[in-house]
């Protein structure tokens, strides 16, 4: 049984083992992307020297790839960066940290064009290094869309230079609700949350570039007209009633 996520569309067991390790030379196309993940290659303990060659072939479907073999060497063929990276990640998964792996010939492409993960940074702020780690793991599992949830009732998290009040005030809530749905009494935990917890425009550019290098598109979400208490707390004139409200806990 082949242990690859997601399961490839076609996989033929060759009933032999191949080497893939730090003794393997990487060559060919798409290396600017592949080398971002060189740390995943098994460190050689008992592996022969061979090559992994990436070949560009425009006849392969977008984001698709094949894995084949030539003597003791490995070939990954793809039409684009995303396909090459997916093939590389399949190879990493087959290795499972070992120098040698049970070889499968693989022909694969995504079943779904949009393979997304949503991270809610409004309610629970994620530091930059955590977002980058998330993007790395997404690339390993062949996700291609990062849905970045940047504002909701509970906090505004993206710098808008024309409206600094959104991050100066709209990012901060008085507490975090721990109220049961059946309770009439509001209970708060942790105290104030969100002061200074937002992404600058330079942070956003850095995340977009980091994701793009890994074949991932960033979809930022600004949540309106509902779930907009963080905005209305700063600009009550935008609401239906003009009533002053707090950032929702």
Coordinates of C-alpha atoms in Angstrom, one line a residue:
X1 CA 0.0 0.0 0.0
X2 CA 1.4 3.4 -1.0
X3 CA 1.5 6.0 1.8
X4 CA 0.9 9.3 0.0
X5 CA -1.5 12.1 0.9
X6 CA -3.6 12.6 -1.1
X7 CA -3.7 9.2 -2.7
X8 CA -2.3 9.3 -6.3
X9 CA -4.6 8.6 -9.2
X10 CA -2.3 5.9 -10.6
X11 CA 0.5 4.1 -8.8
X12 CA 2.3 1.0 -10.0
X13 CA 4.5 -1.0 -7.5
X14 CA 7.8 -1.8 -9.2
X15 CA 8.6 -4.3 -6.4
X16 CA 12.1 -2.9 -5.9
X17 CA 13.8 -0.2 -3.8
X18 CA 15.5 3.0 -4.9
X19 CA 17.7 5.4 -3.0
X20 CA 16.8 9.0 -2.2
X21 CA 18.9 10.8 0.3
X22 CA 21.4 13.7 0.8
X23 CA 23.6 11.6 -1.5
X24 CA 21.2 12.2 -4.4
X25 CA 22.0 15.1 -6.7
X26 CA 19.1 17.4 -7.7
X27 CA 19.1 18.7 -11.2
X28 CA 16.9 20.0 -14.0
X29 CA 13.9 22.4 -13.8
X30 CA 12.0 24.0 -10.9
X31 CA 14.9 23.8 -8.5
X32 CA 14.3 27.3 -7.1
X33 CA 11.1 25.8 -5.5
X34 CA 12.4 22.4 -4.6
X35 CA 15.4 23.7 -2.7
X36 CA 13.1 25.4 -0.3
X37 CA 12.4 21.9 1.1
X38 CA 15.9 20.3 0.9
X39 CA 15.8 19.8 4.7
X40 CA 13.1 17.1 4.2
X41 CA 15.5 14.9 2.2
X42 CA 16.6 11.9 4.3
X43 CA 20.2 12.2 5.6
X44 CA 22.3 9.5 4.1
X45 CA 23.4 6.6 6.2
X46 CA 23.3 3.7 3.8
X47 CA 22.4 5.1 0.3
X48 CA 24.0 5.0 -3.1
X49 CA 24.8 8.2 -5.0
X50 CA 22.2 8.9 -7.7
X51 CA 20.3 11.7 -9.3
X52 CA 16.8 13.2 -9.1
X53 CA 16.0 15.1 -12.3
X54 CA 13.1 17.4 -12.8
X55 CA 11.8 17.6 -16.4
X56 CA 9.4 20.2 -17.8
X57 CA 6.7 18.7 -20.1
X58 CA 3.9 21.0 -21.2
X59 CA 1.7 18.1 -22.2
X60 CA 1.1 17.2 -18.5
X61 CA -2.0 18.7 -16.9
X62 CA -1.6 21.7 -14.7
X63 CA -0.3 20.8 -11.2
X64 CA 0.1 17.2 -12.3
X65 CA 3.3 15.1 -12.3
X66 CA 4.8 11.7 -13.0
X67 CA 7.5 9.8 -11.1
X68 CA 9.5 7.4 -13.2
X69 CA 13.0 5.8 -12.9
X70 CA 16.0 5.3 -15.1
X71 CA 18.4 2.7 -13.9
X72 CA 19.1 3.9 -10.3
X73 CA 17.9 7.4 -10.9
X74 CA 14.6 9.2 -10.4
X75 CA 12.7 11.4 -12.7
X76 CA 9.9 13.8 -11.8
X77 CA 8.1 15.3 -14.8
X78 CA 5.7 18.2 -14.6
X79 CA 4.4 21.2 -16.6
X80 CA 4.7 23.7 -13.8
X81 CA 6.2 24.6 -10.4
X82 CA 3.2 23.2 -8.5
X83 CA 3.3 19.9 -10.2
X84 CA 7.0 19.5 -9.6
X85 CA 6.6 20.3 -6.0
X86 CA 3.8 17.9 -5.6
X87 CA 5.9 15.1 -7.1
X88 CA 8.8 16.0 -4.8
X89 CA 6.4 15.8 -1.8
X90 CA 5.1 12.4 -2.9
X91 CA 8.7 11.2 -3.1
X92 CA 9.4 12.5 0.4
X93 CA 6.3 10.7 1.7
X94 CA 7.3 7.5 0.1
X95 CA 10.7 7.7 1.7
X96 CA 9.2 8.3 5.2
X97 CA 12.7 9.5 6.4
X98 CA 14.6 6.4 5.2
X99 CA 17.4 6.3 2.6
X100 CA 15.6 3.7 0.5
X101 CA 12.0 3.4 -0.4
X102 CA 9.7 1.0 -2.1
X103 CA 9.4 2.4 -5.6
X104 CA 6.1 3.2 -7.3
X105 CA 5.6 4.7 -10.8
X106 CA 3.1 7.5 -10.3
X107 CA 0.8 9.4 -12.6
X108 CA -1.1 12.0 -10.6
X109 CA -2.9 15.4 -10.8
X110 CA -5.2 17.1 -8.4
X111 CA -8.9 16.0 -8.1
X112 CA -9.8 19.5 -7.0
X113 CA -8.6 22.8 -8.4
X114 CA -9.1 24.7 -5.1
X115 CA -7.4 22.9 -2.1
X116 CA -7.6 25.4 0.7
X117 CA -7.0 25.9 4.4
X118 CA -8.5 28.8 6.4
X119 CA -6.6 30.3 9.3
X120 CA -8.6 32.5 11.7
X121 CA -6.2 35.2 12.8
X122 CA -9.0 37.6 14.0
X123 CA -10.0 35.6 17.1
X124 CA -6.5 33.9 17.7
X125 CA -3.6 35.9 16.3
X126 CA -0.8 33.8 14.7
X127 CA 2.7 35.2 14.6
X128 CA 4.5 35.3 11.3
X129 CA 6.7 32.3 12.0
X130 CA 3.6 30.2 12.7
X131 CA 2.0 31.3 9.5
X132 CA 5.1 30.4 7.6
X133 CA 5.2 27.0 9.2
X134 CA 1.6 26.5 8.3
X135 CA 2.4 27.3 4.7
X136 CA 5.2 24.9 4.7
X137 CA 3.0 22.1 5.9
X138 CA 0.3 23.1 3.4
X139 CA 2.9 22.7 0.6
X140 CA 3.9 19.3 1.9
X141 CA 0.3 18.2 1.7
X142 CA -0.3 19.8 -1.7
X143 CA -2.7 22.6 -0.6
X144 CA -2.7 25.6 -3.0
X145 CA -4.9 28.2 -1.3
X146 CA -4.4 30.0 2.0
X147 CA -7.6 31.7 3.2
X148 CA -6.4 34.3 5.6
X149 CA -9.2 35.4 7.9
X150 CA -8.0 38.9 8.9
X151 CA -11.0 40.4 10.6
X152 CA -14.2 39.4 12.4
X153 CA -16.4 40.6 15.3
X154 CA -13.5 39.8 17.7
X155 CA -10.7 41.8 16.1
X156 CA -9.2 43.6 13.1
X157 CA -5.7 42.3 12.2
X158 CA -4.5 44.1 9.1
X159 CA -2.9 47.5 8.8
X160 CA -4.8 50.1 6.7
X161 CA -2.7 53.2 6.8
X162 CA -5.6 55.5 5.9
X163 CA -7.6 54.2 8.9
X164 CA -5.1 53.5 11.7
X165 CA -8.0 53.4 14.2
X166 CA -8.8 49.9 12.9
X167 CA -5.6 48.5 14.4
X168 CA -5.3 51.0 17.3
X169 CA -8.8 50.3 18.6
X170 CA -10.5 47.6 16.5
X171 CA -7.8 45.0 17.2
X172 CA -8.5 45.1 21.0
X173 CA -11.3 43.3 22.8
X174 CA -12.0 43.6 26.6
X175 CA -12.0 39.8 27.1
X176 CA -12.7 36.5 25.5
X177 CA -16.2 35.1 25.9
X178 CA -16.5 31.8 27.8
X179 CA -20.2 32.0 28.0
X180 CA -22.2 28.8 27.4
X181 CA -24.9 29.1 24.8
X182 CA -27.5 28.3 27.4
X183 CA -26.2 30.9 29.9
X184 CA -27.7 34.4 30.3
X185 CA -24.6 35.6 32.2
X186 CA -21.5 36.8 30.2
X187 CA -18.3 35.3 31.5
X188 CA -14.9 36.5 30.3
X189 CA -11.5 34.9 30.5
X190 CA -7.9 36.1 29.9
X191 CA -8.6 39.8 30.1
X192 CA -7.8 42.2 27.3
X193 CA -6.7 40.6 24.1
X194 CA -5.3 42.0 20.8
X195 CA -3.3 45.1 21.6
X196 CA -0.6 45.4 19.0
X197 CA -1.6 42.1 17.4
X198 CA -2.0 42.9 13.8
X199 CA -0.1 42.5 10.5
X200 CA 1.6 45.4 8.8
X201 CA 1.4 45.9 5.1
X202 CA 5.0 44.7 4.8
X203 CA 4.1 41.6 6.8
X204 CA 1.3 40.9 4.4
X205 CA 3.6 41.3 1.4
X206 CA 6.1 38.9 3.0
X207 CA 3.4 36.2 3.6
X208 CA 2.1 36.6 0.0
X209 CA 5.6 36.2 -1.4
X210 CA 6.5 33.3 1.0
X211 CA 3.3 31.5 -0.1
X212 CA 3.8 32.1 -3.8
X213 CA 7.2 30.6 -3.7
X214 CA 5.5 27.4 -2.4
X215 CA 2.8 27.4 -5.1
X216 CA 0.1 28.8 -2.7
X217 CA -2.3 31.7 -3.4
X218 CA -3.3 33.9 -0.5
X219 CA -6.9 34.9 -0.3
X220 CA -7.4 37.6 2.4
X221 CA -10.8 37.9 3.9
X222 CA -12.3 41.2 5.1
X223 CA -15.6 40.2 6.7
X224 CA -18.5 42.5 5.8
X225 CA -21.4 43.4 6.1
X226 CA -21.9 40.9 8.9
X227 CA -19.4 40.0 11.6
X228 CA -18.1 43.6 11.5
X229 CA -18.3 44.7 15.1
X230 CA -14.5 45.4 15.1
X231 CA -15.1 47.9 12.3
X232 CA -18.3 49.4 13.7
X233 CA -16.6 49.9 17.1
X234 CA -14.2 52.3 15.4
X235 CA -16.7 53.8 12.9
X236 CA -20.3 53.6 14.3
X237 CA -21.5 55.8 11.5
X238 CA -21.1 52.8 9.2
X239 CA -23.7 50.8 11.1
X240 CA -27.4 50.7 10.5
X241 CA -28.1 52.5 13.8
X242 CA -25.0 54.5 14.6
X243 CA -24.9 52.9 18.0
X244 CA -21.5 52.8 19.7
X245 CA -20.4 49.2 20.4
X246 CA -17.4 47.4 21.8
X247 CA -15.3 44.9 19.9
X248 CA -17.2 41.7 20.4
X249 CA -15.6 39.4 23.1

